[in-house]
Coordinates of C-alpha atoms and ligand atoms in Angstrom, one line a residue:
X1 CA -41.2 -17.2 6.9
X2 CA -42.3 -16.3 10.4
X3 CA -43.9 -19.5 11.8
X4 CA -46.5 -19.4 14.4
X5 CA -48.1 -22.2 16.7
X6 CA -50.6 -21.8 19.4
X7 CA -52.1 -24.1 21.2
X8 CA -55.3 -24.5 23.8
X9 CA -56.2 -28.0 25.2
X10 CA -55.1 -30.3 28.6
X11 CA -52.5 -31.6 27.4
X12 CA -48.8 -28.7 28.8
X13 CA -48.7 -26.2 26.0
X14 CA -44.9 -26.0 26.8
X15 CA -43.7 -29.1 25.6
X16 CA -46.2 -29.1 22.9
X17 CA -45.4 -25.6 21.4
X18 CA -41.4 -26.2 21.8
X19 CA -41.7 -29.1 19.1
X20 CA -43.6 -27.2 17.0
X21 CA -41.6 -24.4 16.4
X22 CA -38.9 -26.8 15.7
X23 CA -40.7 -28.3 13.3
X24 CA -41.5 -24.9 12.3
X25 CA -38.3 -24.3 11.8
X26 CA -37.3 -24.9 7.7
X27 CA -39.6 -22.2 7.1
X28 CA -36.2 -20.1 8.0
X29 CA -35.9 -17.5 11.2
X30 CA -33.7 -15.5 13.5
X31 CA -35.5 -15.7 16.3
X32 CA -38.1 -17.1 18.1
X33 CA -40.0 -17.2 21.4
X34 CA -43.0 -18.8 23.7
X35 CA -46.1 -17.4 25.7
X36 CA -47.9 -19.6 28.0
X37 CA -51.0 -18.6 30.3
X38 CA -50.9 -20.3 33.4
X39 CA -54.0 -19.9 35.3
X40 CA -54.3 -16.1 35.1
X41 CA -50.2 -15.4 34.5
X42 CA -48.6 -15.3 31.7
X43 CA -44.7 -16.8 30.9
X44 CA -43.3 -15.8 28.7
X45 CA -40.1 -16.2 27.1
X46 CA -37.7 -14.6 23.9
X47 CA -34.5 -14.8 22.6
X48 CA -32.3 -14.3 18.9
X49 CA -31.2 -17.6 17.4
X50 CA -32.0 -20.9 17.7
X51 CA -34.8 -22.9 19.5
X52 CA -32.1 -24.4 21.3
X53 CA -31.0 -20.8 22.8
X54 CA -35.1 -20.5 23.7
X55 CA -34.6 -23.7 25.3
X56 CA -32.1 -23.1 27.8
X57 CA -33.1 -19.7 28.6
X58 CA -36.3 -21.3 29.4
X59 CA -34.5 -24.0 32.0
X60 CA -36.5 -25.3 34.8
X61 CA -38.8 -22.9 34.7
X62 CA -41.3 -25.2 33.0
X63 CA -45.2 -23.5 33.0
X64 CA -47.6 -26.0 33.9
X65 CA -50.3 -23.8 31.8
X66 CA -52.3 -25.8 28.9
X67 CA -52.5 -22.8 26.6
X68 CA -50.6 -20.9 24.7
X69 CA -48.1 -19.4 21.7
X70 CA -45.5 -19.5 19.7
X71 CA -43.5 -17.9 17.5
X72 CA -40.4 -18.1 14.7
X73 CA -39.2 -15.0 13.8
X74 CA -37.7 -14.7 10.2
X75 CA -36.8 -10.3 10.3
X76 CA -38.7 -7.4 8.1
X77 CA -39.0 -4.5 10.7
X78 CA -36.1 -4.2 13.4
X79 CA -32.6 -6.1 13.8
X80 CA -32.9 -10.0 15.3
X81 CA -32.6 -9.5 19.2
X82 CA -34.4 -10.0 21.8
X83 CA -37.0 -7.2 21.6
X84 CA -37.8 -7.9 18.4
X85 CA -38.9 -11.4 18.6
X86 CA -42.3 -12.8 19.6
X87 CA -44.6 -12.9 21.1
X88 CA -44.9 -9.2 21.6
X89 CA -46.9 -7.9 25.3
X90 CA -49.3 -5.1 25.3
X91 CA -48.1 -2.2 27.8
X92 CA -50.7 -4.0 31.2
X93 CA -48.0 -7.7 30.0
X94 CA -51.9 -9.2 29.7
X95 CA -52.3 -9.3 26.7
X96 CA -49.8 -10.8 24.2
X97 CA -49.5 -11.9 20.5
X98 CA -47.8 -13.5 17.3
X99 CA -47.6 -12.1 14.1
X100 CA -46.6 -13.1 10.5
X101 CA -47.1 -10.9 7.8
X102 CA -45.9 -6.8 7.9
X103 CA -48.2 -4.0 8.7
X104 CA -47.6 -1.0 6.3
X105 CA -49.2 1.8 8.0
X106 CA -47.6 0.6 11.5
X107 CA -45.8 4.2 11.6
X108 CA -48.9 6.4 12.2
X109 CA -50.6 4.3 14.2
X110 CA -47.5 3.7 16.3
X111 CA -47.0 7.5 16.0
X112 CA -51.2 8.0 16.9
X113 CA -50.3 5.2 20.2
X114 CA -46.9 6.4 21.8
X115 CA -48.9 9.4 23.6
X116 CA -50.5 6.5 26.2
X117 CA -48.7 3.1 24.9
X118 CA -45.0 2.3 25.5
X119 CA -43.6 0.4 23.1
X120 CA -40.1 -1.7 23.3
X121 CA -39.5 -2.9 20.6
X122 CA -38.4 -1.6 16.6
X123 CA -41.2 -4.1 14.9
X124 CA -44.4 -3.5 12.7
X125 CA -46.0 -6.3 14.9
X126 CA -46.0 -4.6 18.5
X127 CA -48.5 -2.2 17.3
X128 CA -51.1 -4.9 17.0
X129 CA -51.2 -5.4 20.6
X130 CA -50.9 -1.7 21.5
X131 CA -53.8 -2.0 18.6
X132 CA -55.6 -4.7 19.5
X133 CA -55.3 -3.8 23.9
X134 CA -56.4 -0.2 22.8
X135 CA -59.6 -1.4 22.0
X136 CA -60.1 -4.0 24.5
X137 CA -63.5 -4.1 26.5
X138 CA -63.7 -7.5 27.7
X139 CA -64.5 -9.8 24.4
X140 CA -61.3 -10.0 23.1
X141 CA -62.5 -11.3 19.6
X142 CA -63.7 -7.9 19.0
X143 CA -61.1 -5.8 20.2
X144 CA -58.8 -7.7 17.8
X145 CA -61.9 -7.0 15.1
X146 CA -61.9 -3.9 16.2
X147 CA -58.2 -3.4 16.0
X148 CA -58.1 -4.8 12.7
X149 CA -60.4 -2.2 11.1
X150 CA -57.8 0.1 11.6
X151 CA -54.8 -1.9 10.0
X152 CA -53.5 -1.8 6.2
X153 CA -51.0 -4.6 5.3
X154 CA -50.7 -8.7 5.9
X155 CA -51.3 -10.7 8.9
X156 CA -51.6 -13.7 10.6
X157 CA -52.3 -13.5 14.1
X158 CA -53.0 -14.9 17.2
X159 CA -54.2 -13.3 20.4
X160 CA -53.8 -14.6 23.8
X161 CA -55.1 -12.2 26.9
X162 CA -54.9 -13.1 30.9
X163 CA -58.0 -12.4 31.5
X164 CA -59.0 -14.6 28.7
X165 CA -57.7 -18.2 29.7
X166 CA -59.5 -20.2 27.7
X167 CA -59.7 -18.9 25.0
X168 CA -57.5 -18.3 21.3
X169 CA -58.1 -15.3 19.1
X170 CA -56.6 -15.3 15.5
X171 CA -56.9 -13.7 11.9
X172 CA -55.9 -14.1 8.4
X173 CA -55.2 -11.5 5.9
X174 CA -52.5 -12.5 3.5
X175 CA -50.4 -14.7 5.8
X176 CA -51.7 -18.5 6.0
X177 CA -53.6 -19.7 9.1
X178 CA -54.2 -23.1 9.3
X179 CA -56.6 -24.5 12.7
X180 CA -55.7 -27.9 13.8
X181 CA -58.9 -30.2 15.0
X182 CA -58.4 -32.8 17.6
X183 CA -60.3 -33.7 20.8
X184 CA -60.9 -31.3 23.1
X185 CA -58.0 -29.7 22.3
X186 CA -57.0 -27.0 19.1
X187 CA -54.2 -26.1 17.5
X188 CA -53.0 -23.3 15.1
X189 CA -50.2 -22.3 13.1
X190 CA -48.6 -21.1 9.8
X191 CA -48.8 -24.4 8.2
X192 CA -49.5 -28.4 8.5
X193 CA -46.6 -29.4 9.4
X194 CA -46.0 -28.5 13.5
X195 CA -49.6 -30.4 13.6
X196 CA -49.0 -33.7 12.1
X197 CA -48.0 -35.6 15.2
X198 CA -51.4 -34.6 16.7
X199 CA -54.0 -34.4 14.0
X200 CA -54.7 -35.0 10.4
X201 CA -58.1 -32.4 10.7
X202 CA -57.8 -28.9 9.6
X203 CA -59.8 -25.6 8.5
X204 CA -57.2 -23.1 6.2
X205 CA -58.8 -19.2 7.2
X206 CA -59.1 -17.5 4.7
X207 CA -58.4 -13.8 4.4
X208 CA -60.9 -11.7 6.2
X209 CA -62.0 -14.1 8.7
X210 CA -61.2 -14.5 12.5
X211 CA -61.0 -17.4 14.3
X212 CA -61.9 -18.1 18.4
X213 CA -60.2 -21.5 19.9
X214 CA -61.7 -22.9 22.9
X215 CA -61.7 -26.5 24.2
X216 CA -64.8 -27.5 23.3
X217 CA -65.0 -26.2 19.6
X218 CA -63.6 -23.7 17.2
X219 CA -65.5 -20.4 15.9
X220 CA -64.9 -18.5 12.4
X221 CA -66.4 -15.3 11.8
X222 CA -66.1 -12.8 8.5
X223 CA -64.8 -9.5 9.8
X224 CA -68.1 -8.0 10.3
X225 CA -68.5 -10.1 13.2
X226 CA -70.9 -12.6 10.2
X227 CA -70.4 -16.7 11.2
X228 CA -68.6 -18.2 8.5
X229 CA -69.1 -22.5 8.4
X230 CA -66.0 -24.2 7.0
X231 CA -65.3 -27.3 5.9
X232 CA -62.9 -29.9 7.3
X233 CA -60.6 -31.1 5.5
X234 CA -57.8 -33.9 5.5
X235 CA -54.4 -34.1 5.5
X236 CA -53.0 -36.8 3.4
X237 CA -48.8 -36.6 4.5
X238 CA -48.0 -38.1 7.5
X239 CA -45.9 -37.1 10.6
X240 CA -43.1 -40.4 9.1
X241 CA -42.6 -38.1 5.9
X242 CA -42.1 -34.6 7.6
X243 CA -39.1 -36.6 9.2
X244 CA -35.2 -36.7 8.1
X245 CA -35.2 -40.5 8.0
X246 CA -32.0 -42.0 8.6
X247 CA -31.3 -38.5 6.4
X248 CA -28.1 -36.5 7.7
X249 CA -30.1 -33.3 5.7
X250 CA -33.8 -33.0 4.8
X251 CA -32.2 -31.5 1.4
X252 CA -30.5 -35.1 0.6
X253 CA -33.6 -37.1 2.0
X254 CA -35.3 -35.2 -0.7
X255 CA -33.5 -35.7 -4.0
X256 CA -33.5 -39.6 -2.9
X257 CA -37.4 -39.3 -2.8
X258 CA -37.2 -38.0 -6.6
X259 CA -38.0 -41.9 -8.1
X260 CA -40.4 -42.2 -5.8
X261 CA -42.1 -38.7 -6.0
X262 CA -42.1 -39.1 -9.6
X263 CA -44.3 -42.4 -10.2
X264 CA -47.0 -40.4 -7.1
X265 CA -47.2 -37.2 -9.8
X266 CA -48.1 -38.9 -12.7
X267 CA -49.5 -42.1 -11.6
X268 CA -53.4 -41.8 -13.3
X269 CA -52.6 -39.5 -14.7
X270 CA -51.5 -41.4 -18.4
X271 CA -53.4 -43.2 -20.9
X272 CA -50.8 -44.4 -22.9
X273 CA -53.5 -46.2 -25.3
X274 CA -54.2 -43.1 -26.3
X275 CA -50.6 -41.6 -26.4
X276 CA -51.5 -38.6 -24.0
X277 CA -52.0 -37.2 -20.2
X278 CA -55.4 -36.8 -18.2
X279 CA -55.5 -33.6 -15.8
X280 CA -58.8 -33.9 -14.8
X281 CA -58.2 -30.9 -12.3
X282 CA -58.1 -28.7 -15.0
X283 CA -61.4 -27.9 -15.8
X284 CA -61.2 -27.5 -19.5
X285 CA -63.4 -28.9 -21.9
X286 CA -61.4 -30.4 -25.3
X287 CA -62.9 -27.2 -26.9
X288 CA -62.0 -24.8 -23.7
X289 CA -58.3 -26.5 -24.6
X290 CA -58.4 -26.1 -28.4
X291 CA -59.2 -22.0 -27.6
X292 CA -56.6 -21.6 -25.4
X293 CA -54.6 -18.8 -27.7
X294 CA -51.4 -18.5 -25.3
X295 CA -50.3 -20.3 -21.8
X296 CA -48.6 -17.6 -19.2
X297 CA -46.4 -19.1 -15.8
X298 CA -46.0 -17.7 -12.5
X299 CA -43.7 -18.1 -10.6
X300 CA -40.6 -17.5 -8.5
X301 CA -36.9 -19.7 -7.5
X302 CA -36.9 -22.4 -8.2
X303 CA -41.1 -23.2 -9.6
X304 CA -39.9 -19.9 -12.0
X305 CA -37.6 -22.6 -13.6
X306 CA -40.0 -25.1 -14.4
X307 CA -41.9 -22.6 -16.0
X308 CA -39.0 -22.0 -18.2
X309 CA -39.0 -25.6 -19.1
X310 CA -42.9 -25.9 -19.3
X311 CA -42.5 -23.0 -22.5
X312 CA -40.2 -24.7 -24.2
X313 CA -42.4 -27.9 -24.0
X314 CA -45.6 -26.2 -24.1
X315 CA -44.1 -23.9 -27.1
X316 CA -42.8 -27.7 -29.1
X317 CA -45.6 -29.9 -28.8
X318 CA -49.3 -28.5 -28.4
X319 CA -47.6 -25.5 -30.2
X320 CA -48.8 -22.7 -27.8
X321 CA -47.6 -19.8 -28.2
X322 CA -45.9 -19.3 -24.6
X323 CA -44.2 -16.5 -21.5
X324 CA -43.3 -17.1 -18.2
X325 CA -42.6 -14.4 -15.7
X326 CA -41.7 -13.9 -12.4
X327 CA -44.4 -13.5 -10.0
X328 CA -43.1 -10.0 -8.1
X329 CA -42.8 -8.4 -11.5
X330 CA -45.5 -9.8 -13.5
X331 CA -48.0 -8.8 -10.4
X332 CA -47.0 -5.0 -11.2
X333 CA -46.7 -4.5 -14.8
X334 CA -49.9 -4.0 -17.4
X335 CA -49.6 -8.1 -18.5
X336 CA -52.1 -8.2 -21.5
X337 CA -54.5 -10.8 -20.4
X338 CA -57.3 -11.8 -22.0
X339 CA -59.8 -14.9 -22.1
X340 CA -58.4 -17.3 -24.2
X341 CA -55.2 -16.8 -22.4
X342 CA -53.9 -19.6 -19.6
X343 CA -52.2 -18.3 -16.5
X344 CA -50.2 -20.9 -14.6
X345 CA -49.2 -20.0 -11.2
X346 CA -46.6 -23.2 -10.0
X347 CA -46.0 -22.9 -6.1
X348 CA -44.4 -25.8 -3.9
X349 CA -45.6 -23.8 -0.9
X350 CA -48.8 -22.7 -2.6
X351 CA -48.4 -19.5 -0.4
X352 CA -45.5 -17.2 -2.1
X353 CA -47.4 -13.8 -1.8
X354 CA -46.1 -12.7 -5.0
X355 CA -47.3 -15.8 -7.2
X356 CA -50.7 -15.5 -5.2
X357 CA -50.7 -11.6 -6.7
X358 CA -49.8 -12.6 -9.3
X359 CA -53.1 -15.2 -9.5
X360 CA -55.2 -12.8 -8.0
X361 CA -54.1 -9.6 -10.8
X362 CA -54.6 -12.9 -13.7
X363 CA -58.4 -13.4 -12.3
X364 CA -59.0 -9.3 -12.3
X365 CA -58.3 -9.8 -15.8
X366 CA -60.3 -12.5 -16.9
X367 CA -57.7 -15.1 -17.9
X368 CA -58.4 -19.2 -16.8
X369 CA -56.0 -19.9 -13.7
X370 CA -55.1 -22.4 -12.8
X371 CA -52.4 -23.5 -10.0
X372 CA -49.7 -25.9 -10.3
X373 CA -49.3 -26.6 -6.0
X374 CA -47.7 -29.2 -4.7
X375 CA -48.9 -27.9 -0.9
X376 CA -52.9 -29.1 -0.6
X377 CA -55.2 -26.9 0.6
X378 CA -52.7 -24.0 -0.2
X379 CA -54.0 -20.2 -0.3
X380 CA -53.3 -21.2 -4.6
X381 CA -54.9 -24.3 -4.7
X382 CA -57.7 -22.4 -2.9
X383 CA -58.1 -19.2 -5.6
X384 CA -57.1 -21.0 -8.0
X385 CA -60.3 -22.1 -10.7
X386 CA -58.5 -25.9 -11.0
X387 CA -54.9 -27.1 -11.3
X388 CA -52.6 -30.2 -10.3
X389 CA -51.0 -30.7 -6.6
X390 CA -47.5 -32.6 -8.0
X391 CA -48.2 -34.5 -4.5
X392 CA -44.1 -33.9 -4.1
X393 CA -45.0 -34.7 0.2
X394 CA -43.5 -32.6 2.1
X395 CA -40.7 -30.1 1.6
X396 CA -38.8 -29.3 4.3
X397 CA -34.9 -28.1 3.2
X398 CA -35.3 -24.6 2.3
X399 CA -33.8 -25.2 -1.4
X400 CA -36.2 -26.6 -3.5
X401 CA -35.5 -30.2 -4.9
X402 CA -38.3 -33.1 -5.7
X403 CA -40.8 -29.9 -6.1
X404 CA -38.9 -28.9 -9.1
X405 CA -38.8 -32.2 -10.5
X406 CA -41.8 -33.0 -9.5
X407 CA -43.7 -29.7 -10.9
X408 CA -41.4 -30.4 -14.5
X409 CA -43.2 -33.9 -14.8
X410 CA -46.4 -32.1 -14.4
X411 CA -45.8 -29.8 -16.7
X412 CA -44.6 -32.1 -18.8
X413 CA -48.0 -34.0 -19.1
X414 CA -50.4 -30.8 -19.8
X415 CA -47.9 -30.0 -22.4
X416 CA -48.6 -33.3 -23.6
X417 CA -52.8 -33.5 -23.2
X418 CA -52.2 -29.9 -25.2
X419 CA -50.2 -31.3 -28.0
X420 CA -52.3 -34.5 -28.8
X421 CA -55.4 -32.0 -29.6
X422 CA -53.2 -30.3 -31.9
X423 CA -50.1 -31.3 -33.5
X424 CA -48.5 -34.5 -31.6
X425 CA -49.6 -37.2 -33.5
X426 CA -50.7 -40.7 -31.2
X427 CA -47.2 -42.1 -32.2
X428 CA -44.9 -39.6 -30.7
X429 CA -47.1 -39.6 -27.8
X430 CA -46.9 -43.1 -26.7
X431 CA -43.1 -42.1 -27.7
X432 CA -43.1 -39.7 -25.1
X433 CA -45.6 -41.7 -22.4
X434 CA -43.5 -44.5 -23.1
X435 CA -39.6 -42.5 -21.9
X436 CA -41.4 -40.3 -19.4
X437 CA -42.2 -44.1 -18.1
X438 CA -38.3 -44.8 -17.7
X439 CA -37.7 -41.6 -15.8
X440 CA -37.8 -43.0 -12.1
X441 CA -35.0 -46.1 -12.7
X442 CA -33.2 -43.5 -14.6
X443 CA -33.5 -41.4 -12.1
X444 CA -32.1 -44.1 -9.7
X445 CA -29.5 -45.0 -12.0
X446 CA -28.5 -41.4 -11.1
X447 CA -28.7 -40.5 -7.3
X448 CA -26.3 -44.1 -7.4
X449 CA -23.4 -42.2 -8.1
X450 CA -24.0 -39.7 -5.3
X451 CA -20.7 -40.6 -4.2
X452 CA -19.0 -39.8 -7.5
X453 CA -20.6 -36.4 -7.4
X454 CA -19.7 -35.4 -4.3
X455 CA -15.9 -36.1 -5.1
X456 CA -16.1 -33.8 -7.9
X457 CA -18.1 -31.7 -5.0
X458 CA -16.0 -31.1 -2.9
X459 CA -12.8 -30.9 -5.5
X460 CA -14.9 -26.9 -6.6
X461 CA -15.9 -26.6 -3.2
X462 CA -13.3 -23.8 -2.5
X463 CA -13.8 -21.9 -5.8
X464 CA -15.5 -18.9 -4.7
X465 CA -17.0 -17.7 -8.2
X466 CA -19.1 -20.5 -11.4
X467 CA -20.6 -20.5 -13.9
X468 CA -23.3 -23.2 -15.6
X469 CA -24.1 -23.1 -18.8
X470 CA -26.7 -25.0 -21.1
X471 CA -28.7 -24.5 -24.2
X472 CA -32.6 -25.1 -25.2
X473 CA -34.2 -26.8 -22.2
X474 CA -31.2 -27.0 -20.6
X475 CA -30.8 -23.5 -20.0
X476 CA -33.3 -22.9 -17.2
X477 CA -31.4 -26.2 -15.7
X478 CA -28.6 -24.1 -15.7
X479 CA -30.6 -22.1 -13.7
X480 CA -31.5 -24.1 -11.1
X481 CA -28.3 -25.9 -10.5
X482 CA -26.8 -22.0 -10.2
X483 CA -29.2 -21.1 -7.8
X484 CA -29.6 -24.7 -5.8
X485 CA -24.9 -24.1 -5.3
X486 CA -25.5 -20.1 -4.9
X487 CA -28.3 -20.6 -2.1
X488 CA -26.5 -23.3 0.4
X489 CA -23.0 -23.4 -0.3
X490 CA -23.2 -19.1 -0.4
X491 CA -20.9 -19.2 -3.9
X492 CA -21.1 -17.1 -6.2
X493 CA -22.6 -18.7 -9.2
X494 CA -24.0 -17.1 -12.2
X495 CA -26.4 -19.1 -15.0
X496 CA -26.2 -18.6 -19.0
X497 CA -27.2 -19.9 -21.8
X498 CA -23.8 -21.1 -24.2
X499 CA -24.7 -18.8 -27.0
X500 CA -24.4 -15.4 -25.1
X501 CA -21.0 -15.7 -23.7
X502 CA -19.4 -14.4 -26.7
X503 CA -22.1 -11.5 -25.7
X504 CA -19.8 -10.9 -23.1
X505 CA -19.5 -13.3 -20.2
X506 CA -15.9 -15.0 -22.0
X507 CA -14.7 -12.1 -20.4
X508 CA -15.0 -13.6 -16.8
X509 CA -13.3 -17.3 -17.2
X510 CA -10.0 -18.3 -16.3
X511 CA -8.4 -20.7 -14.3
X512 CA -10.0 -19.0 -10.9
X513 CA -13.8 -19.4 -12.5
X514 CA -15.1 -23.4 -13.0
X515 CA -17.9 -24.4 -15.6
X516 CA -20.1 -26.9 -15.3
X517 CA -21.7 -27.6 -18.5
X518 CA -25.0 -29.6 -19.7
X519 CA -23.9 -30.6 -22.9
X520 CA -25.8 -34.1 -23.1
X521 CA -27.2 -35.5 -26.7
X522 CA -29.6 -33.8 -28.2
X523 CA -30.2 -31.1 -31.1
X524 CA -28.1 -28.9 -29.3
X525 CA -25.4 -30.6 -28.7
X526 CA -22.9 -29.5 -31.3
X527 CA -23.5 -26.4 -30.8
X528 CA -22.3 -26.6 -26.8
X529 CA -19.7 -28.6 -27.8
X530 CA -17.8 -26.3 -29.6
X531 CA -19.4 -23.2 -27.0
X532 CA -17.3 -25.6 -24.5
X533 CA -14.3 -25.4 -26.7
X534 CA -14.0 -22.1 -25.9
X535 CA -14.8 -21.8 -23.1
X536 CA -11.5 -24.5 -22.6
X537 CA -9.0 -22.3 -24.2
X538 CA -9.8 -19.9 -21.9
X539 CA -8.6 -21.5 -19.1
X540 CA -11.7 -22.7 -16.5
X541 CA -12.2 -26.6 -15.7
X542 CA -15.1 -27.8 -16.8
X543 CA -17.6 -30.2 -15.0
X544 CA -19.8 -31.8 -18.0
X545 CA -23.1 -33.7 -17.7
X546 CA -23.1 -35.8 -20.7
X547 CA -24.8 -38.7 -22.4
X548 CA -23.4 -41.9 -20.8
X549 CA -21.6 -43.7 -23.5
X550 CA -20.6 -40.1 -24.9
X551 CA -16.5 -40.8 -25.2
X552 CA -15.5 -37.3 -27.1
X553 CA -17.3 -35.2 -23.6
X554 CA -14.3 -37.3 -21.8
X555 CA -11.8 -35.5 -23.7
X556 CA -13.6 -32.6 -23.0
X557 CA -14.3 -32.3 -19.4
X558 CA -11.8 -31.9 -16.7
X559 CA -14.8 -34.0 -14.8
X560 CA -17.9 -35.6 -15.9
X561 CA -20.5 -37.2 -14.8
X562 CA -22.9 -38.3 -17.1
X563 CA -26.3 -39.5 -17.3
X564 CA -28.6 -41.8 -19.3
X565 CA -30.1 -40.4 -22.2
X566 CA -33.5 -39.6 -22.7
X567 CA -36.0 -38.1 -25.5
X568 CA -35.0 -34.2 -25.2
X569 CA -38.5 -33.1 -23.2
X570 CA -37.1 -35.3 -20.4
X571 CA -33.9 -33.9 -20.4
X572 CA -34.4 -31.5 -17.3
X573 CA -35.7 -34.1 -15.3
X574 CA -32.1 -36.2 -15.4
X575 CA -30.2 -33.4 -16.0
X576 CA -31.4 -31.5 -13.0
X577 CA -30.9 -33.9 -10.9
X578 CA -26.7 -34.0 -10.4
X579 CA -27.0 -30.9 -10.2
X580 CA -28.9 -30.5 -7.1
X581 CA -25.8 -33.3 -5.3
X582 CA -22.9 -31.0 -6.7
X583 CA -24.8 -28.1 -4.5
X584 CA -26.0 -30.3 -1.7
X585 CA -22.0 -32.0 -1.7
X586 CA -20.3 -28.8 -2.2
X587 CA -22.0 -27.0 0.5
X588 CA -21.4 -30.0 3.0
X589 CA -18.1 -29.1 2.3
X590 CA -17.7 -25.9 3.5
X591 CA -19.6 -27.3 6.3
X592 CA -23.1 -24.9 5.4
X593 CA -25.9 -25.1 7.2
X594 CA -27.7 -26.9 4.6
X595 CA -31.5 -27.2 5.4
X596 CA -31.3 -23.6 6.5
X597 CA -29.3 -21.8 4.5
X598 CA -28.9 -18.0 6.2
X599 CA -31.1 -14.8 5.1
X600 CA -33.8 -17.0 2.9
X601 CA -36.8 -18.6 3.7
X602 CA -38.9 -21.9 3.0
X603 CA -41.9 -19.4 2.0
X604 CA -42.2 -16.4 0.6
X605 CA -45.1 -15.0 2.5
X606 CA -44.3 -11.0 2.2
X607 CA -43.7 -9.4 -0.7
Ligands
M6R701 O1 -42.5 -22.3 -2.6 P1 -42.8 -21.5 -3.5 O2 -42.3 -22.7 -4.7 O3 -43.6 -20.8 -4.9 O4 -41.6 -20.8 -3.6 C1 -40.6 -20.3 -4.6 C2 -39.3 -19.8 -4.4 O5 -39.5 -19.6 -3.6 C3 -38.5 -20.7 -3.9 O6 -38.3 -22.1 -5.2 C4 -36.7 -20.6 -3.3 O7 -36.4 -20.1 -4.9 C5 -36.3 -22.2 -3.5 N1 -35.5 -21.7 -1.8 C6 -35.6 -23.2 -4.3 O8 -34.7 -23.8 -4.3

């Protein structure tokens, strides 16, 4: 969603902000803009479209100023156009704002202000600029606090005023803002990615906080304007990790990173001699763990698919009843929770608005709430009472890949940890860990098939529809493969549990409707095989993901992609990879913007 970067220091702000915008591109955007204070004169430029278009518009006009703000917009209210792009100015042209979030009562506020203020955009955000202007009596922080007291909704907000060239004021409610601490220079951004070249010391604003950034320091206040003292945290990621490192796309790089980041996710968390795992961040004693009567995973998109896999393994290993909920449904449902329910919120970004709202709802109802999160210091990580970082490193492609496998890796270890307290024997636990240990080299084996998978994907990329089939633990894998394909190639695709085909979906089958099916050797192999026979009989082309050495698969599939065998619970860690590569190559064949697919944002921070 929208990306914000602000700077105050001694460097020229324009190039720094432009580079910051490029590093925020991965969040998804449709327009961009920048404002820089040059002395007391305000330079502001905006455009619909890409950052290159903004650069072209700025041309040779390079303001010298060392304080500024910039923004990538992902349209919610108002079409994609220059006049709706941020920064938004108030009437007197001295005050500018950038905003991420949604102002829910903007219509009422706009109606009130319209008598005295001239609006130039259709956005909800512009109302903030006029509201702050109408409150302004000299002290910018007071003006922002006064304006925000009238606002309902969410905001990550940065404000700059030509009368205060040594000051940026930021505020947060619902939309993330991180402040970067340098030497006599300070940064504010929607996430840490644009800060990586300059500083690793950051502090995260919490909801209801307002910050003043000056060259000599940062002061943070609550909405009642009382000073708040915050810890400085160190970002673990480095700038190199946030680069493409020779790959054509972030997505391909991130797919190929999976063996390495998988090791990072599980390092120090396995106890082979006891056939178990230990995820200390769970913050629960063994007797509290034994007392858990139900597990609920809440998440969105790809993270939801990881949760579905969690349901299979938790019920199988830990014998604990388990549910998976799409966070946007969970938050509005009267979900029955109690203090024996363990809720896991799964999120790569740790900022997804619906998942965060689900966390808050679950805590309100007294459940035990833990996070399975990638971004360290993110809001979900801070608002849960423990949990586990998945250590996937920066994931910058909109399509989630390595975060998915690392979520699954961690969930599997949780299932083992709970399982060993109940039903799983030492021998079974050790066998599980041995299979887990072999996963990275097996992932590498699949990645070595990249060219073969690319050739198959290219042959099928011109079909308009696709069906993904799986059963059991591979049904969520089919859903994930289908999501990857549709989100980056724009090919329509669906995913079904193969046993459900007869109940309607068979009607779609035929020569124009290829089927990609996961038919690895597990307890449902024979069932899956019969389902594929039925698909073939109806004329659809079949691509199979099959276990190495399965000669029967060769007769059944028009194309067969093989994966090494592993125990059933771990199959998703391997079977997902050919599907990720299939989607990637189909999308590049169709010349799609793989890392930044249309209409999508990396981190969905509004409802
Ligand atoms: O940051 P999160 O894991 O909470 O994001 C959840 C979804 O928005 C995300 O997985 C989305 O579905 C991806 N684009 C899928 O590739």
